[in-house]
Amino acid sequence: MGCGSSHSLPRQPSPRDPPTTRQRITIQSVRDATPPSSVRKPSSYYQAIVSFLRERELNFDEKPDLKRCLLGFNADGERFLVVMQAIEKQDIILIYSLCPDNVPESRRKAVAEYFARVNYPLLVGNFEIDMRDGEMRYKTCVDCEGLDDYPNLIKKLFETNLGTYKQYIKGARKVMQGTSPQEAAQSVSRGQAELQAIARLLAAALTTSS
């Protein structure tokens, strides 16, 4: 059960204004953090996000008025901002990974084509580019209505987001530097099988919870 494009979501904060704390993150470190899971429904989806991050002792900035948590990551030399947000009225948990570098106007159409190529086989989430300013981001979200296992759900959504962003943002940077969208998409496709396996786990968790 996912969330589609019909929901109107607020524009996210720019990665140019990151949280005050940064940390090194790996996908394995998130997988290894396995605090006791509870199926008790949280008081809010935002509280479920906060609890998830606190249990894993991750540094983050809270924006309770916006129902957002901001995390600054430095993973394998790639610095980026992660926004985790709850849309309470629509039962949505949303995660964005935002690239700190905007695409020059002359390369935005090429990067948009690259994203179209890599989005097509993805099972969960999608890459987006703002054609007005060149901002790039990867989005995963889920409609939580009727679901129960929030810690496991958020964990899998989080893993998928970080893993997919790290895999494919490299190709976007190549396109920014002049590589063709087709060549860049082919160069990053080698890790696609592992990411799709993670996505299948997420899909299975959603089916089980519903």
Coordinates of C-alpha atoms in Angstrom, one line a residue:
M1 CA 0.0 0.0 0.0
G2 CA 1.8 3.2 -1.1
C3 CA 1.0 6.8 -1.6
G4 CA 0.5 8.2 -5.0
S5 CA 1.1 11.6 -6.7
S6 CA -2.5 12.7 -6.0
H7 CA -1.5 14.0 -2.6
S8 CA -0.4 17.6 -2.5
L9 CA 2.6 17.8 -0.3
P10 CA 4.4 20.9 1.0
R11 CA 7.7 21.9 -0.6
Q12 CA 10.6 20.5 1.5
P13 CA 13.4 22.5 3.1
S14 CA 16.5 23.1 1.0
P15 CA 19.6 21.0 1.7
R16 CA 21.5 24.3 1.7
D17 CA 20.2 24.7 5.3
P18 CA 21.2 21.4 6.9
P19 CA 20.9 20.4 10.5
T20 CA 23.7 21.4 12.9
T21 CA 24.8 17.8 13.4
R22 CA 26.2 15.4 10.8
Q23 CA 27.1 11.8 11.1
R24 CA 28.4 8.9 9.1
I25 CA 25.8 6.4 8.2
T26 CA 25.8 3.0 6.5
I27 CA 22.9 0.8 5.4
Q28 CA 24.3 -2.0 7.6
S29 CA 24.3 0.2 10.7
V30 CA 20.6 0.9 10.3
R31 CA 19.9 -2.8 9.7
D32 CA 22.0 -3.8 12.8
A33 CA 20.0 -1.4 15.1
T34 CA 17.1 -3.6 16.2
P35 CA 15.4 -2.3 19.3
P36 CA 12.4 -4.1 20.6
S37 CA 9.5 -3.7 18.2
S38 CA 6.1 -2.7 19.4
V39 CA 2.8 -3.0 17.5
R40 CA 1.0 -0.5 19.7
K41 CA -0.2 2.4 17.6
P42 CA 1.7 5.6 18.5
S43 CA 0.0 8.8 19.5
S44 CA 0.9 10.2 16.1
Y45 CA 2.9 9.2 13.0
Y46 CA 5.3 12.0 13.8
Q47 CA 5.9 10.5 17.3
A48 CA 6.6 7.1 15.6
I49 CA 9.3 8.8 13.5
V50 CA 10.9 10.5 16.5
S51 CA 10.8 7.2 18.5
F52 CA 12.5 5.3 15.6
L53 CA 15.3 7.8 15.4
R54 CA 15.8 8.0 19.2
E55 CA 15.9 4.3 19.6
R56 CA 18.8 4.2 17.1
E57 CA 20.6 7.1 18.8
L58 CA 20.7 9.0 15.5
N59 CA 21.4 12.8 15.7
F60 CA 18.5 14.8 14.3
D61 CA 16.7 18.1 14.5
E62 CA 13.0 18.1 15.4
K63 CA 10.5 20.4 13.7
P64 CA 7.3 19.4 15.6
D65 CA 5.3 22.3 14.1
L66 CA 6.0 20.9 10.6
K67 CA 5.9 17.2 11.8
R68 CA 9.4 16.8 10.3
C69 CA 12.8 15.5 11.5
L70 CA 16.0 16.5 9.7
L71 CA 19.1 14.4 9.6
G72 CA 22.4 15.4 8.1
F73 CA 24.4 12.5 6.7
N74 CA 28.0 12.0 5.4
A75 CA 28.0 8.6 3.8
D76 CA 31.1 7.5 1.8
G77 CA 31.9 11.1 1.1
E78 CA 28.4 12.0 0.0
R79 CA 26.8 14.6 2.1
F80 CA 23.1 14.9 2.0
L81 CA 20.0 15.8 4.0
V82 CA 17.2 13.4 5.0
V83 CA 13.8 14.7 5.8
M84 CA 11.3 12.4 7.5
Q85 CA 7.8 13.8 7.7
A86 CA 4.4 12.8 8.9
I87 CA 1.3 13.9 7.1
E88 CA -1.1 13.1 9.9
K89 CA -4.4 13.9 8.2
Q90 CA -3.6 11.7 5.2
D91 CA -2.0 8.9 7.2
I92 CA 1.3 9.3 5.3
I93 CA 4.9 8.9 6.4
L94 CA 7.3 10.5 3.9
I95 CA 11.1 10.4 3.6
Y96 CA 13.2 12.5 1.3
S97 CA 16.9 12.4 0.6
L98 CA 18.0 15.7 -0.8
C99 CA 21.2 16.4 -2.7
P100 CA 23.1 19.5 -1.6
D101 CA 24.1 20.4 -5.2
N102 CA 21.6 21.8 -7.6
V103 CA 21.8 20.9 -11.3
P104 CA 22.9 23.7 -13.6
E105 CA 20.1 24.9 -15.9
S106 CA 21.9 23.6 -19.0
R107 CA 21.9 20.0 -17.6
R108 CA 18.5 19.8 -16.0
K109 CA 16.7 18.2 -19.0
A110 CA 19.5 15.6 -19.2
V111 CA 19.3 14.8 -15.5
A112 CA 15.5 14.6 -15.8
E113 CA 15.9 12.0 -18.5
Y114 CA 18.4 10.1 -16.3
F115 CA 15.8 10.0 -13.5
A116 CA 13.1 8.8 -15.9
R117 CA 15.4 5.9 -16.9
V118 CA 16.3 4.9 -13.3
N119 CA 12.8 5.4 -11.9
Y120 CA 11.2 3.0 -14.3
P121 CA 12.5 -0.3 -12.7
L122 CA 12.3 1.0 -9.1
L123 CA 9.7 -0.9 -7.0
V124 CA 9.6 1.7 -4.2
G125 CA 10.0 5.5 -4.4
N126 CA 11.2 7.8 -7.2
F127 CA 13.8 10.5 -8.0
E128 CA 12.6 14.0 -8.6
I129 CA 14.1 17.2 -10.0
D130 CA 12.7 20.7 -9.6
M131 CA 13.2 22.2 -13.1
R132 CA 13.0 25.7 -11.7
D133 CA 16.1 25.6 -9.6
G134 CA 17.7 22.1 -10.2
E135 CA 17.1 20.7 -6.8
M136 CA 17.3 16.8 -6.7
R137 CA 15.7 14.5 -4.2
Y138 CA 14.6 10.9 -3.8
K139 CA 11.2 10.2 -2.2
T140 CA 9.8 7.2 -0.4
C141 CA 6.4 7.3 1.3
V142 CA 3.7 5.0 2.6
D143 CA 0.0 5.3 3.4
C144 CA -0.1 3.9 7.0
E145 CA -3.9 3.6 7.4
G146 CA -4.7 0.2 8.8
L147 CA -1.1 -0.7 9.4
D148 CA 0.4 -1.5 12.8
D149 CA 4.1 -2.4 12.9
Y150 CA 5.4 1.1 12.6
P151 CA 9.0 0.5 13.8
N152 CA 9.6 -2.2 11.2
L153 CA 7.8 -0.2 8.5
I154 CA 9.8 2.9 9.1
K155 CA 13.0 1.0 9.2
K156 CA 12.5 -0.7 5.9
L157 CA 11.3 2.6 4.3
F158 CA 14.4 4.3 5.7
E159 CA 16.8 1.6 4.5
T160 CA 15.3 1.7 1.0
N161 CA 15.5 5.4 0.8
L162 CA 19.2 5.7 1.8
G163 CA 20.3 2.7 -0.2
T164 CA 18.6 3.8 -3.4
Y165 CA 19.7 7.4 -3.1
K166 CA 23.3 6.4 -2.6
Q167 CA 23.2 4.1 -5.5
Y168 CA 21.7 6.4 -8.1
I169 CA 22.8 9.9 -7.2
K170 CA 26.2 9.0 -8.5
G171 CA 24.8 8.7 -12.0
A172 CA 23.1 12.1 -11.7
R173 CA 26.4 13.7 -10.8
K174 CA 27.9 12.1 -13.9
V175 CA 25.2 13.6 -16.1
M176 CA 25.8 17.0 -14.5
Q177 CA 29.4 16.7 -15.7
G178 CA 28.4 15.8 -19.2
T179 CA 27.8 12.0 -19.3
S180 CA 24.8 11.0 -21.4
P181 CA 21.7 9.9 -19.4
Q182 CA 21.7 6.5 -21.0
E183 CA 25.3 5.8 -20.2
A184 CA 25.0 7.0 -16.6
A185 CA 21.9 4.9 -16.1
Q186 CA 23.7 1.8 -17.3
S187 CA 26.7 2.5 -15.1
V188 CA 24.7 2.4 -11.9
S189 CA 22.4 -0.5 -12.7
R190 CA 24.8 -3.1 -11.2
G191 CA 23.4 -2.6 -7.7
Q192 CA 19.8 -2.6 -8.7
A193 CA 19.1 -6.3 -7.8
E194 CA 20.1 -5.7 -4.1
L195 CA 17.9 -2.6 -3.9
Q196 CA 15.0 -4.4 -5.5
A197 CA 15.4 -7.2 -2.9
I198 CA 15.1 -4.5 -0.1
A199 CA 12.1 -3.1 -1.8
R200 CA 10.4 -6.5 -2.0
L201 CA 11.0 -6.9 1.8
L202 CA 9.2 -3.6 2.3
A203 CA 6.3 -4.6 0.0
A204 CA 6.0 -7.9 1.9
A205 CA 5.9 -6.0 5.2
L206 CA 3.2 -3.8 4.0
T207 CA 1.1 -6.8 2.8
T208 CA 1.6 -8.6 6.1
S209 CA 0.7 -5.5 8.1
S210 CA -2.5 -4.8 6.1

